[in-house]
Tab-separated table of C-alpha atoms in Angstrom:
chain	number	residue	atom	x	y	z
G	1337	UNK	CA	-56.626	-18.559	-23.202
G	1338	UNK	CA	-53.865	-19.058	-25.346
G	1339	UNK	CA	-52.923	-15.643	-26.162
G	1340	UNK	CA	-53.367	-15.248	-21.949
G	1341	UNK	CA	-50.289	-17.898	-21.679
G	1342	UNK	CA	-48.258	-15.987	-24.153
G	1343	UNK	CA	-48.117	-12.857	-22.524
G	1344	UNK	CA	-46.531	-15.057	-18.942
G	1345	UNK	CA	-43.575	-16.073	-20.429
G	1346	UNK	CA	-40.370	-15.247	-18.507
G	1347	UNK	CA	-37.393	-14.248	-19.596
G	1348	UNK	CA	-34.312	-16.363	-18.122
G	1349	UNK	CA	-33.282	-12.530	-16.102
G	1350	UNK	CA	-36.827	-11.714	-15.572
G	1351	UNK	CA	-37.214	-15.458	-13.689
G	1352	UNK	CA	-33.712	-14.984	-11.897
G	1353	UNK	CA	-34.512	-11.100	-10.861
G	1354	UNK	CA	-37.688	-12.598	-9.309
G	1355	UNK	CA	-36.321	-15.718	-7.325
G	1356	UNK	CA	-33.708	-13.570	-6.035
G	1357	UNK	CA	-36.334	-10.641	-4.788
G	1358	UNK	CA	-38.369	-13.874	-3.163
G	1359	UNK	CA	-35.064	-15.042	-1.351
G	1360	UNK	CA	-34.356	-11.789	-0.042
G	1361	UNK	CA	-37.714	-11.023	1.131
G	1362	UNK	CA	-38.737	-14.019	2.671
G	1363	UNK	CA	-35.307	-14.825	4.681
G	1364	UNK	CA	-33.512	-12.762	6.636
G	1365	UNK	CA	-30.395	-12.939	7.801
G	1366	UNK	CA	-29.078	-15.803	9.529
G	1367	UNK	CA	-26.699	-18.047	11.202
G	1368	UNK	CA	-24.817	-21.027	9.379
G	1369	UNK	CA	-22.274	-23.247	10.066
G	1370	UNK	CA	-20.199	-25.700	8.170
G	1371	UNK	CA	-16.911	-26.448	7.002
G	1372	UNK	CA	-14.707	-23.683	3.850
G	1373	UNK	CA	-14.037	-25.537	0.383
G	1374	UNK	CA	-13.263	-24.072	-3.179
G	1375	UNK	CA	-11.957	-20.827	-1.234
G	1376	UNK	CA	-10.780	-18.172	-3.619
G	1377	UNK	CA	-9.526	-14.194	-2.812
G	1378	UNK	CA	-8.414	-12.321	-5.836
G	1379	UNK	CA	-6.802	-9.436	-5.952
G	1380	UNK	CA	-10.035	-7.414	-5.551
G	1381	UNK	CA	-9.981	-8.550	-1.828
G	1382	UNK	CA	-13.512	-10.265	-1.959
G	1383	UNK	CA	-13.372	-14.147	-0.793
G	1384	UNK	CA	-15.557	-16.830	-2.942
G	1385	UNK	CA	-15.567	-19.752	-1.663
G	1386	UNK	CA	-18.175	-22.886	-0.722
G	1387	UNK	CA	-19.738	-23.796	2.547
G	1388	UNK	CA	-20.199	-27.984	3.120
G	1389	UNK	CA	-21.293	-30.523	5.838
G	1390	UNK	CA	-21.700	-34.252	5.083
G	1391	UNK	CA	-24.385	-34.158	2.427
G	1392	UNK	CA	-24.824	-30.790	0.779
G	1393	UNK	CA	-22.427	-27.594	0.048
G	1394	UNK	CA	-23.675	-23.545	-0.924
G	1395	UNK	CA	-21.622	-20.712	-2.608
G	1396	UNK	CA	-20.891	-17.626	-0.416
G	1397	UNK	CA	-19.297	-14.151	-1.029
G	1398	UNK	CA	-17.710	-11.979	1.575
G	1399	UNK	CA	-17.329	-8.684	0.348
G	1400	UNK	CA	-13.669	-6.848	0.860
G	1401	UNK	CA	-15.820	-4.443	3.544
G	1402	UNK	CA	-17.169	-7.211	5.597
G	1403	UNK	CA	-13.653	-9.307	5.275
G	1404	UNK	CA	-11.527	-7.167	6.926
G	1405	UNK	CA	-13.252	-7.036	10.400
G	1406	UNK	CA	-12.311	-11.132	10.329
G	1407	UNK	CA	-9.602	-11.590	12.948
G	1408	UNK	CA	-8.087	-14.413	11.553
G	1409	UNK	CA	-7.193	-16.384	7.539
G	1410	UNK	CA	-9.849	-18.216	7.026
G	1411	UNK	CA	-8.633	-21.739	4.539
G	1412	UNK	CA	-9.695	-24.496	3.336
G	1413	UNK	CA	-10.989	-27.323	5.811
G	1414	UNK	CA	-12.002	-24.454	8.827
G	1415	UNK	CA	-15.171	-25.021	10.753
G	1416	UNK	CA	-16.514	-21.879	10.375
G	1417	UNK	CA	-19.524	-20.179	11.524
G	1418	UNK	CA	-21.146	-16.955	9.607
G	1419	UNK	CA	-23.946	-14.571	9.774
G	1420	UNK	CA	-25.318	-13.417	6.167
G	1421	UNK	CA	-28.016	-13.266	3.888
G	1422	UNK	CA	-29.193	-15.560	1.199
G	1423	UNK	CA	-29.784	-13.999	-2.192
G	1424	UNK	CA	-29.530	-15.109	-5.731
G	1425	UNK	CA	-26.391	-14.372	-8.172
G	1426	UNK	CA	-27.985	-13.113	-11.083
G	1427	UNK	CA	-26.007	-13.332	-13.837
G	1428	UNK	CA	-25.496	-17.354	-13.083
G	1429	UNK	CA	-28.242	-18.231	-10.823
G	1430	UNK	CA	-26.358	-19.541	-8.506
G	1431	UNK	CA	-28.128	-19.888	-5.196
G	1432	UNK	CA	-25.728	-18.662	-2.122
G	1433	UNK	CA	-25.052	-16.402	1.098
G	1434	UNK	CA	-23.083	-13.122	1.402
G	1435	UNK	CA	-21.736	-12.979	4.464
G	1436	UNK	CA	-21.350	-10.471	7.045
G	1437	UNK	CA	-19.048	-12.206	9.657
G	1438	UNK	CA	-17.018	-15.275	9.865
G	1439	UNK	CA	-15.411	-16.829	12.855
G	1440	UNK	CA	-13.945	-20.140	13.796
G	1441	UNK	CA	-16.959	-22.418	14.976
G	1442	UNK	CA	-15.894	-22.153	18.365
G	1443	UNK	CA	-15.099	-18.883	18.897
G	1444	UNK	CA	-17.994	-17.804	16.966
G	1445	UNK	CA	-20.996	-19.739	19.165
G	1446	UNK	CA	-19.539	-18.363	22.261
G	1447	UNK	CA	-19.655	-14.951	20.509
G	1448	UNK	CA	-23.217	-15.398	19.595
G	1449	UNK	CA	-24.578	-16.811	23.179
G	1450	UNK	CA	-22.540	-13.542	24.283
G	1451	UNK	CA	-24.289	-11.214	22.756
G	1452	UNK	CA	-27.825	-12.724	23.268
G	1453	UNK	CA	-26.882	-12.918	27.238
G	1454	UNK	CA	-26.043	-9.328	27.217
G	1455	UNK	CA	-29.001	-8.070	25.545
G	1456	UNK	CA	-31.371	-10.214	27.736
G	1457	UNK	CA	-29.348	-8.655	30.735
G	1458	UNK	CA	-29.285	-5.401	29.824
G	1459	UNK	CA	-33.052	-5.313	29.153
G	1460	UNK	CA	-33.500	-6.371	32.601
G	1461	UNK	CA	-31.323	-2.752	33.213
G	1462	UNK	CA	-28.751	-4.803	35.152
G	1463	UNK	CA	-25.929	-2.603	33.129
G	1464	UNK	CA	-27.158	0.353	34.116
G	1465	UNK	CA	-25.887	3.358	34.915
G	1466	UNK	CA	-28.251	4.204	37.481
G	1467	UNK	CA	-27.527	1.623	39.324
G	1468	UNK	CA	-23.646	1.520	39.605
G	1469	UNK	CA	-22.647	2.913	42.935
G	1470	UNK	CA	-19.601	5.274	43.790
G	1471	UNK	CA	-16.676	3.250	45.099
G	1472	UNK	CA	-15.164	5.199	48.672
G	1473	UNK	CA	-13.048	7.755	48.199
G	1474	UNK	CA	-10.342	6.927	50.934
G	1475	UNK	CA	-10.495	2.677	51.484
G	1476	UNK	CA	-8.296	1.392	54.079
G	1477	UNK	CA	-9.024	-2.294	52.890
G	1478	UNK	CA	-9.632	-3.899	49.642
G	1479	UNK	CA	-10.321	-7.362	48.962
G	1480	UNK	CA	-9.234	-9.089	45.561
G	1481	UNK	CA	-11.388	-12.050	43.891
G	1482	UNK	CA	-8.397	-13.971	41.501
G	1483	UNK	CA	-6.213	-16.785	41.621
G	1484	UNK	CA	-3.078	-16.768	44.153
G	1485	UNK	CA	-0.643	-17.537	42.046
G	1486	UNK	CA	-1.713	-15.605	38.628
G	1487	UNK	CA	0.120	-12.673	37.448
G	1488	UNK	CA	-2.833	-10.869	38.327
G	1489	UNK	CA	-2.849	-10.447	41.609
G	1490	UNK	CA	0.969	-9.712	41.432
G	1491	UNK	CA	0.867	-6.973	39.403
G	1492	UNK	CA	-2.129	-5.703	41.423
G	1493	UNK	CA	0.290	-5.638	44.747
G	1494	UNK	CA	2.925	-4.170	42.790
G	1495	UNK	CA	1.055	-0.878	41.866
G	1496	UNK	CA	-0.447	-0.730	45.485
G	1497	UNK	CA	2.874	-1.173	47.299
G	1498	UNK	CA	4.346	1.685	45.130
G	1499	UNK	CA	1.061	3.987	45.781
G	1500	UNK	CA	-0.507	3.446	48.792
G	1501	UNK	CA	1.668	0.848	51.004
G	1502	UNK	CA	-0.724	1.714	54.162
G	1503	UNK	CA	-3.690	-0.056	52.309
G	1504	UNK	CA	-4.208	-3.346	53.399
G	1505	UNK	CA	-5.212	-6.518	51.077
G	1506	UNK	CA	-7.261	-9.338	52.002
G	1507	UNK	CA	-7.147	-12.220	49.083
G	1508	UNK	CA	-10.701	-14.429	48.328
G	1509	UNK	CA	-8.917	-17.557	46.525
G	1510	UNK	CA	-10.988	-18.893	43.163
G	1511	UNK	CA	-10.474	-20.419	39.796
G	1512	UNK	CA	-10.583	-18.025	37.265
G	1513	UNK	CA	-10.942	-20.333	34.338
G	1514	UNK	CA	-12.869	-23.734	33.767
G	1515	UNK	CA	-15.922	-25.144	34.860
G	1516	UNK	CA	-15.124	-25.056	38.229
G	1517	UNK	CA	-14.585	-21.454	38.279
G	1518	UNK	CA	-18.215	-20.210	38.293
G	1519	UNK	CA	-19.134	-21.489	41.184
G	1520	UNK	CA	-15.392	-20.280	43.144
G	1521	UNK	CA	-16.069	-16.951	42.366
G	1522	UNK	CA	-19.844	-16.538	43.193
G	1523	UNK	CA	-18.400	-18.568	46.604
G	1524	UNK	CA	-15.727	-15.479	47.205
G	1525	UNK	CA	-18.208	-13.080	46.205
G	1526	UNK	CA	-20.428	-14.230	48.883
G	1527	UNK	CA	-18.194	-14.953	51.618
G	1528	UNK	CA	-16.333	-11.432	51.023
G	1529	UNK	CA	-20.013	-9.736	51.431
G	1530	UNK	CA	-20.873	-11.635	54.850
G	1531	UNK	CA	-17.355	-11.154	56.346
G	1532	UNK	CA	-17.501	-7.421	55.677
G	1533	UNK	CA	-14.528	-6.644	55.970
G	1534	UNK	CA	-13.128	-4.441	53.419
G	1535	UNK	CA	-14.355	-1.045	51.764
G	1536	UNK	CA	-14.600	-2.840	48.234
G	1537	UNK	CA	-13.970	-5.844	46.077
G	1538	UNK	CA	-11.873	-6.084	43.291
G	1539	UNK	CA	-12.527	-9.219	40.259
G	1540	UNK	CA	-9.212	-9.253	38.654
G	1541	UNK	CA	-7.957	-12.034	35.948
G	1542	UNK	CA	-4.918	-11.476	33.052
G	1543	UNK	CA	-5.900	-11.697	29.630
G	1544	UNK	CA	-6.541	-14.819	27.754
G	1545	UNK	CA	-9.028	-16.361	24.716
G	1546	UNK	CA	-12.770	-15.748	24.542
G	1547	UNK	CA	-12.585	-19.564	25.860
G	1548	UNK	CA	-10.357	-19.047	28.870
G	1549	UNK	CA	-12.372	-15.739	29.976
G	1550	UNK	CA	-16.120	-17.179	29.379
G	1551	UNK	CA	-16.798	-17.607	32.825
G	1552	UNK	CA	-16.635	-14.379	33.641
G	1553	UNK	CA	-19.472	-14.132	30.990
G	1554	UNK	CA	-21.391	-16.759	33.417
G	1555	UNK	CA	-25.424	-15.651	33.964
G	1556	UNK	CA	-24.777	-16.503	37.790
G	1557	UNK	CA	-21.977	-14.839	38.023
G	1558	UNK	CA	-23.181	-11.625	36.725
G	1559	UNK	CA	-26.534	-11.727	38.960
G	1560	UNK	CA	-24.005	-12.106	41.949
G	1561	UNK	CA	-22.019	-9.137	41.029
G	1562	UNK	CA	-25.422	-7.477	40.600
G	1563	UNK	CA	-26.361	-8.458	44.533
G	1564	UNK	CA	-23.276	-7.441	45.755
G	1565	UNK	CA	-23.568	-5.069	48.868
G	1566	UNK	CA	-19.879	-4.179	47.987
G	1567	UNK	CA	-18.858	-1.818	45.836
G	1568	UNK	CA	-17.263	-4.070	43.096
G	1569	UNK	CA	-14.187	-3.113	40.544
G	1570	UNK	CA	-14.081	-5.344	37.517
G	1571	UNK	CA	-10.464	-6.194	35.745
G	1572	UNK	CA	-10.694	-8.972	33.427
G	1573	UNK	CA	-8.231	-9.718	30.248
G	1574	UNK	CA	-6.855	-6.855	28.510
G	1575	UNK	CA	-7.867	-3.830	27.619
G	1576	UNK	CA	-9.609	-5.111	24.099
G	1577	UNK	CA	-11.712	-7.571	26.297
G	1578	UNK	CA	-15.216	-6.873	27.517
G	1579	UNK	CA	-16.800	-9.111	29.543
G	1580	UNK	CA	-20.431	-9.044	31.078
G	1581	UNK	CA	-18.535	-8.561	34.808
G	1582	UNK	CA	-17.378	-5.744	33.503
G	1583	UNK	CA	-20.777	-4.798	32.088
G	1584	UNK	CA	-22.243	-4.800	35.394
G	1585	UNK	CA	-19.470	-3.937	37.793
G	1586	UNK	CA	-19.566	-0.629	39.748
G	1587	UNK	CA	-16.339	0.385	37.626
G	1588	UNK	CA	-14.749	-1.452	34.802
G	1589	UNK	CA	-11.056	-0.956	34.265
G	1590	UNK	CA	-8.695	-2.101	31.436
G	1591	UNK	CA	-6.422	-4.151	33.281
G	1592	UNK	CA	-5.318	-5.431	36.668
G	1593	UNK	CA	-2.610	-3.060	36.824
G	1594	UNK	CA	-5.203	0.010	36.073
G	1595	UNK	CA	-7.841	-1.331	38.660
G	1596	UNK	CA	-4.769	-1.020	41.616
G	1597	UNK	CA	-3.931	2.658	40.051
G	1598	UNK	CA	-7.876	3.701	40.056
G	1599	UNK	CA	-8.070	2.197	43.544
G	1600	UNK	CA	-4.881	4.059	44.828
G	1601	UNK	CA	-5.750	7.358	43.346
G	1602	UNK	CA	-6.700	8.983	46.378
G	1603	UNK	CA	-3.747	7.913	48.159
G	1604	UNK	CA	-1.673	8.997	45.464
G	1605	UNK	CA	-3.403	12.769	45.630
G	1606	UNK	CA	-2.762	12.944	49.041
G	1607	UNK	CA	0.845	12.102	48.685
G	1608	UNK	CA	1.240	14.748	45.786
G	1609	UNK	CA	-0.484	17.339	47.768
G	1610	UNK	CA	2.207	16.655	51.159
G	1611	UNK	CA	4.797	16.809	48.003
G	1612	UNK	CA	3.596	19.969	46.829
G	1613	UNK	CA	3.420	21.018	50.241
G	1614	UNK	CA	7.451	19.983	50.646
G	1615	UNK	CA	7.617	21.612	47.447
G	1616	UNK	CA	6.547	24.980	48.369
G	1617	UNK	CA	8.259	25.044	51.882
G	1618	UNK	CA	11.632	24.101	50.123
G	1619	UNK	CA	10.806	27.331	47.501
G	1620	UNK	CA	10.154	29.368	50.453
G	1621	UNK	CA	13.803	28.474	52.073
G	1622	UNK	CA	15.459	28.661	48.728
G	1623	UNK	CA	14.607	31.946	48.152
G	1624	UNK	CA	15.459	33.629	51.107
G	1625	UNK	CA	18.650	31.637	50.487
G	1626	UNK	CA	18.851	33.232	47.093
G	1627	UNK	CA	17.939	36.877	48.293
G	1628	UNK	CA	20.594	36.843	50.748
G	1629	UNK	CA	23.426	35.015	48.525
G	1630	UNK	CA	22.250	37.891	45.970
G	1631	UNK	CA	22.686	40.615	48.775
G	1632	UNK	CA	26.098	39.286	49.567
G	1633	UNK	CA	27.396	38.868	45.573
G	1634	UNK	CA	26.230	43.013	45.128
G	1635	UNK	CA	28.575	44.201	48.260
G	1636	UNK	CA	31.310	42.399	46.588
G	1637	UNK	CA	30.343	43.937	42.857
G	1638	UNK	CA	30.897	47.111	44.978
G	1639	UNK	CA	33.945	45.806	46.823
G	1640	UNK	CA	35.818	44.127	43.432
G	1641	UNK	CA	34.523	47.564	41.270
G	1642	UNK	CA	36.695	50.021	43.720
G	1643	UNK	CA	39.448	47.511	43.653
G	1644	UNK	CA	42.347	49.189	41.165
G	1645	UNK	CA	42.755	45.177	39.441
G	1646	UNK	CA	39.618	45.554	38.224
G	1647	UNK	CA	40.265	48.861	36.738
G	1648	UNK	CA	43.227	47.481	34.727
G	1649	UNK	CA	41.300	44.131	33.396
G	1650	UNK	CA	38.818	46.698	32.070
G	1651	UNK	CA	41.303	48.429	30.128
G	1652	UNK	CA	43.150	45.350	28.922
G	1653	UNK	CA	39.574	43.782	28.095
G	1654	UNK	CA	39.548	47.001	25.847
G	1655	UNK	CA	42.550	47.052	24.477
G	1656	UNK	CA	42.314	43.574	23.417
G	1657	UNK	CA	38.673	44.587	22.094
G	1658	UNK	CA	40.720	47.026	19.859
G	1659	UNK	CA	43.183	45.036	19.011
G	1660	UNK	CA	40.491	42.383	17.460
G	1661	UNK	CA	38.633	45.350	15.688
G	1662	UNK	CA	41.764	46.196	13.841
G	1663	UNK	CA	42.222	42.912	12.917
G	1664	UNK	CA	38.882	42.073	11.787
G	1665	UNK	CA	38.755	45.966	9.869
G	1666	UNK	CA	42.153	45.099	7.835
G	1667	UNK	CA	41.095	41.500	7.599
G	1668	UNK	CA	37.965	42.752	5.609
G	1669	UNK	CA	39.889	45.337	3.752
G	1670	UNK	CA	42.328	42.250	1.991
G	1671	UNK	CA	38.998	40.555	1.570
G	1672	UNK	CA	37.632	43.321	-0.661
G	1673	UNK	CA	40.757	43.643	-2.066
G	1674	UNK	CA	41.293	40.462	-3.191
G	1675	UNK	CA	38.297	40.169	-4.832
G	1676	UNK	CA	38.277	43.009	-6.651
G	1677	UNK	CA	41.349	41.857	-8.074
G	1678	UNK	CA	39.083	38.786	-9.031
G	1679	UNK	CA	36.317	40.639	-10.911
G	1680	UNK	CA	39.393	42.708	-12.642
G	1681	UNK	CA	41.226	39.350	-13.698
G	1682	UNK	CA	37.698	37.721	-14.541
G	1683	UNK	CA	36.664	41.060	-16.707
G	1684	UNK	CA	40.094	40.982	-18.360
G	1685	UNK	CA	39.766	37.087	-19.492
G	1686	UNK	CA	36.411	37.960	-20.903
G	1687	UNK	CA	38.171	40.515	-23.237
G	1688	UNK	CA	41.198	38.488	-24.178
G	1689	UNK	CA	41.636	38.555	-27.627
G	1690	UNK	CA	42.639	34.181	-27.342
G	1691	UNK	CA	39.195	34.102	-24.958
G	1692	UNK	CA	37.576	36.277	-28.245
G	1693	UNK	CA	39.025	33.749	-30.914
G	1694	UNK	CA	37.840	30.785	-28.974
G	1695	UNK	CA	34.446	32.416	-28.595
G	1696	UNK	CA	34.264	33.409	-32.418
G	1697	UNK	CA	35.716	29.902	-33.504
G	1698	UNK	CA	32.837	28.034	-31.817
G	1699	UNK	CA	29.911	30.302	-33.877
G	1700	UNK	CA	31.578	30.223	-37.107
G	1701	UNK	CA	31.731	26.220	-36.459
G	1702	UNK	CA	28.291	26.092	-35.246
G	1703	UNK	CA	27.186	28.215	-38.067
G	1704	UNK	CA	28.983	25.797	-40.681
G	1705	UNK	CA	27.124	22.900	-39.032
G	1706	UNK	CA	23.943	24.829	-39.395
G	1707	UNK	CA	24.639	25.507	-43.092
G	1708	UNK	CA	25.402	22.018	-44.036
G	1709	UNK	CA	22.383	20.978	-42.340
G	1710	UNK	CA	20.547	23.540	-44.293
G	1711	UNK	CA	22.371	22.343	-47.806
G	1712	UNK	CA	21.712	18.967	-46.903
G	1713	UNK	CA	17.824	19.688	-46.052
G	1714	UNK	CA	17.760	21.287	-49.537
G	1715	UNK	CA	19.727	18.551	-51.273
G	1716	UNK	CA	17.457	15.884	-50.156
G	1717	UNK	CA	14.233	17.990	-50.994
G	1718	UNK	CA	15.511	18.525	-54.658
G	1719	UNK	CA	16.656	14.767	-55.273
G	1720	UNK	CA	13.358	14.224	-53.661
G	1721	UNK	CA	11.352	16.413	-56.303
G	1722	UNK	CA	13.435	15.719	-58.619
G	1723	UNK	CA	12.590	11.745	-58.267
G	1724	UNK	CA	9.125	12.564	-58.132
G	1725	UNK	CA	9.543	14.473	-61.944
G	1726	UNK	CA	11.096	11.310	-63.113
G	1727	UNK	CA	8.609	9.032	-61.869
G	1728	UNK	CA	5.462	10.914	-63.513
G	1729	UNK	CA	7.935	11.807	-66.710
G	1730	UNK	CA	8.631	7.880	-67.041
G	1731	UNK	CA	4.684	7.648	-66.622
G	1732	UNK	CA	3.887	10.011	-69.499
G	1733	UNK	CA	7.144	8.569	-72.110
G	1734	UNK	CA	6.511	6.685	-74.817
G	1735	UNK	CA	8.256	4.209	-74.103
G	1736	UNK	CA	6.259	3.157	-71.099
G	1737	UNK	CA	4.034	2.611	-73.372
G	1738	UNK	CA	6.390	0.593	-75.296
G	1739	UNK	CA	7.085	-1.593	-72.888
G	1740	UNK	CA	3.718	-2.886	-72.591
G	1741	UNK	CA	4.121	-4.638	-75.902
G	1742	UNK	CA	2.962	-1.522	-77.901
G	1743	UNK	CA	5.384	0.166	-80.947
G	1744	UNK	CA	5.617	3.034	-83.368
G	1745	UNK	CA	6.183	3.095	-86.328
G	1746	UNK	CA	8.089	5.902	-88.345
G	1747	UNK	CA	9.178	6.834	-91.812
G	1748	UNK	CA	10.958	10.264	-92.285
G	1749	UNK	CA	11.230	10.279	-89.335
G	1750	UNK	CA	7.290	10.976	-89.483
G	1751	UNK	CA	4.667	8.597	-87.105
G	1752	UNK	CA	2.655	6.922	-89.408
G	1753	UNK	CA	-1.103	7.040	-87.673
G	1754	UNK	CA	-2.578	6.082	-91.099
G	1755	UNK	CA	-1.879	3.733	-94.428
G	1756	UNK	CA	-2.503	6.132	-96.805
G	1757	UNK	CA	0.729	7.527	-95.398
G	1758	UNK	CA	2.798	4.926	-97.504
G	1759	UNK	CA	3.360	4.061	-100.573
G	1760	UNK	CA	5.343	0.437	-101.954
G	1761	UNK	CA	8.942	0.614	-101.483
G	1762	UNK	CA	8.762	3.293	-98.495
G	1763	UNK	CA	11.075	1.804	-95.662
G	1764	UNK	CA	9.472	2.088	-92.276
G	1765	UNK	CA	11.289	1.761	-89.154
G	1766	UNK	CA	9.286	0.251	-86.039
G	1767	UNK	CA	10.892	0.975	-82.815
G	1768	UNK	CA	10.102	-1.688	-79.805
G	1769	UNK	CA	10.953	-1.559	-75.904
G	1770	UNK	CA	14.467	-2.928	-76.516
G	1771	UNK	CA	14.900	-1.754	-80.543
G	1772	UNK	CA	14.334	-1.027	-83.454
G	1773	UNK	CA	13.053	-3.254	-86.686
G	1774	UNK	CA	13.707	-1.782	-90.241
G	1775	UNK	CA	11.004	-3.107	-93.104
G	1776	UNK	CA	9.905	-2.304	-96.564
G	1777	UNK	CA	6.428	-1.841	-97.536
G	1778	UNK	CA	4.416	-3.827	-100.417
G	1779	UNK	CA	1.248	-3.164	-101.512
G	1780	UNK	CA	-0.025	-6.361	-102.924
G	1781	UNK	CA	-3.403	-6.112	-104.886
C-alpha cells in the first residue's frame, strides 16, 4: 500500500499540466464581464491585464491576433465585456482567461443579443433568399419610412430630383431612434401597406452608434418588414453597418444616398438611352456636315494648287529648306572640326615632355615612399629579432645567474669548480653582480 502511494506523487508541472487540461475540457468558452486593472501591453503587442468586480479579480491575456480586431484602447477603470476561454498558465499556475474579444460593456451586450436575434431569425429562414422579392422595374411612386427632418431623407430627394424628377414621393413620418421608435415605424409600415399607394417602401436612417441604430435591430420590427406586402428597400447607417432590417429587406443598400440611386436606375437607363439616341442623331448630322465641308476644302486644294502664289511659296518653302540644309551641313562640319582639334590638343598634352616629367615625378615619389616603407618594415623586423637575441642571450649569461646571488670564482683567469685547484697563497678573484672581490687563500690544518 505504501509503495502504491509512492508511485502517485505529482510533480508541481505534472499537477499544473493536469488542472489546466481539466479547465479546458470542462469549460468552454464564455462570456464575462467586469471592470480592467493591472493592464499591461509590451512591445510584443499582447495585453495582460486583470479583470475585477466588488469582491474578486482574474488574470487575462489577449493575444496580439485577437487584439487588433478591438475597435477601441481599452485602460484602466473600463467596464468591459469579453468572450474567452479559461485555462491555466503553466509555468506560474496562475488561474485566468484568454480572451477572444473585448468591447465596452455596453456596446458589447447589445452586440451579443444581436447576434443571438439573428441566428434565431435566420433559422426561422426569415433572411432568406428565397423569399426576397424583385422590387418593380419602372415605379412611379415610392414611399420613404424616416424622420422629416433627418439628413436622410434629404439626401434621398437630392439623388431622385437629379435622376428621375417625374417620380413622385410620399413621406410615412417615424422616430428613428429611442424607445419610441419601434413602435413609429411598425405604425408607417402598416399604414403605408393598407393605403397602397406606392410601388415600394423605402426604410432609410443616417449613420449613428450601435445604440442609436438598435431599433432597427427590434424583433417586431423585423417580423413587420417580413409581412410587408410591399416590396421593401432597407438603408440604415453607413455602409459598415448591418442591421437585421437590412437582413430581411427585399434589398439592402449601403446608404440613403445609394437606396435613391438603386431606386432611380431605371429612370436613369432610360434617360441614357434618349441620350444615346441624341447622341447618334447629332453623329449622323455631323458627318454629313463633315463630308460636305471636306468636299468643299478639296475643290479649293484644286483651286489654291493652279493658283501661280502657290507655285512660288513652294519654291521659297524650298529654297529656305536649302538654305537650312547648308547651314546645318557647315554647322556640323565646324563641329567635327573643332573637335578634332580637341583630340589633337588632348593627344599632344599627353606627350608633353612637362606632362611626362610630372607623370615620372609622381612614380619615382611613390616608389621612394614604397621603399621607405619597405626599409622601415625591415628595420623594425631586425630590431625586433634582434631584441628577441638579447633577451634569450641575457637568459643564457652568466651573469643572470649572478644576479641571483650566485658568483664565480677565478684564479688565472681559470674557474675554480674544485679545491684541489688551490694551493695557500693563490689569490682568487670572485666576481659578483655588481663586482669583483680579490682574496688570498689559507689552508689551515
Amino acid at each position: 500500500m505504501q509503495q502504491e502511494k509512492l508511485t502517485n506523487i505529482y510533480t508541481v508541472s505534472r499537477l499544473t499540466r493536469h488542472a489546466r487540461l481539466l479547465l479546458e475540457s470542462d469549460m468552454s468558452a464564455i462570456w464575462l464581464t467586469g471592470e480592467i486593472s493591472n493592464l499591461v501591453m509590451p512591445t510584443s503587442g499582447h495585453w495582460y491585464f486583470s479583470l475585477k468586480d466588488s469582491q474578486s479579480q482574474l488574470r487575462c491575456a489577449m493575444f496580439r491576433g485577437n487584439n487588433r480586431s478591438v475597435t477601441f484602447r481599452p485602460k484602466n477603470g473600463d467596464q468591459v465585456l469579453i468572450f474567452g476561454k479559461v485555462t491555466l498558465y503553466e509555468p506560474r499556475g496562475d488561474f485566468q482567461l484568454v480572451a477572444q474579444t473585448l468591447a465596452p460593456a455596453g456596446e458589447g451586450l447589445l452586440k451579443q443579443q444581436f447576434e443571438a436575434l439573428k441566428n434565431a431569425l435566420a433559422a426561422e429562414g426569415l433572411f432568406d433568399a428565397v423569399r426576397k422579392r424583385p422590387l418593380p422595374a419602372h415605379p412611379a411612386r415610392i414611399g420613404i419610412i424616416s424622420s422629416p427632418t433627418g439628413a436622410a431623407v434629404h439626401d434621398i430627394l437630392t439623388v431622385l430630383a437629379r435622376r428621375a424628377p417625374q417620380l413622385e414621393v410620399i413621406l410615412y413620418p417615424s422616430q428613428v431612434q429611442g424607445e419610441s421608435a419601434v413602435p413609429q415605424l411598425i405604425h408607417a409600415l402598416n399604414e403605408a401597406n393598407r393605403r397602397n399607394e406606392t410601388d415600394l417602401l423605402l426604410l432609410a436612417r443616417g449613420g449613428g452608434s450601435l445604440e442609436d441604430l438598435w431599433c432597427f435591430n427590434d424583433e417586431r420590427l423585423v417580423r413587420a418588414i417580413a409581412a410587408s406586402r410591399l416590396p421593401v428597400v432597407s438603408a440604415v447607417g453607413h455602409e459598415v453597418d448591418v442591421s437585421l432590417s437590412d437582413l430581411v429587406a427585399d434589398l439592402r443598400a449601403p446608404t440613403p444616398s445609394a437606396a435613391a440611386e438603386l431606386i432611380s436606375q431605371d429612370s436613369g437607363v432610360q434617360r441614357r438611352q434618349w441620350q444615346q439616341q441624341g447622341q447618334r442623331l447629332a453623329f449622323s448630322m455631323q458627318r454629313i456636315l463633315t463630308s460636305q465641308h471636306n468636299r468643299l476644302h478639296q475643290l479649293q486644294q484644286r483651286l489654291d494648287r493652279q493658283h501661280p502664289r502657290q507655285r512660288l511659296q513652294q519654291q521659297s518653302q524650298q529654297l529656305d529648306q536649302l538654305q537650312l540644309r547648308l547651314e546645318r551641313a557647315i554647322s556640323r562640319r565646324l563641329e567635327q572640326s573643332q573637335q578634332r582639334t580637341k583630340q589633337a590638343i588632348l593627344r599632344l598634352s599627353h606627350q608633353h615632355p612637362g606632362q611626362r616629367l610630372i607623370y615620372n615625378a609622381e612614380r619615382l615619389s611613390t616608389q621612394e615612399q614604397r621603399l621607405h616603407a619597405a626599409l622601415n618594415t625591415k628595420l623594425n623586423q631586425g630590431k625586433h629579432r634582434l631584441a628577441l637575441a638579447s633577451s634569450r642571450l641575457h637568459a643564457m649569461s652568466p651573469l643572470a645567474t649572478l644576479s641571483r646571488g650566485y658568483s664565480i670564482t677565478l684564479h688565472n683567469n681559470t674557474v675554480i669548480t674544485d679545491v684541489s685547484q688551490l694551493k695557500e697563497n693563490d689569490v682568487i678573484t670572485t666576481r659578483l653582480a655588481n663586482g669583483q672581490v680579490t682574496s688570498r687563500v689559507e689552508i689551515k690544518e
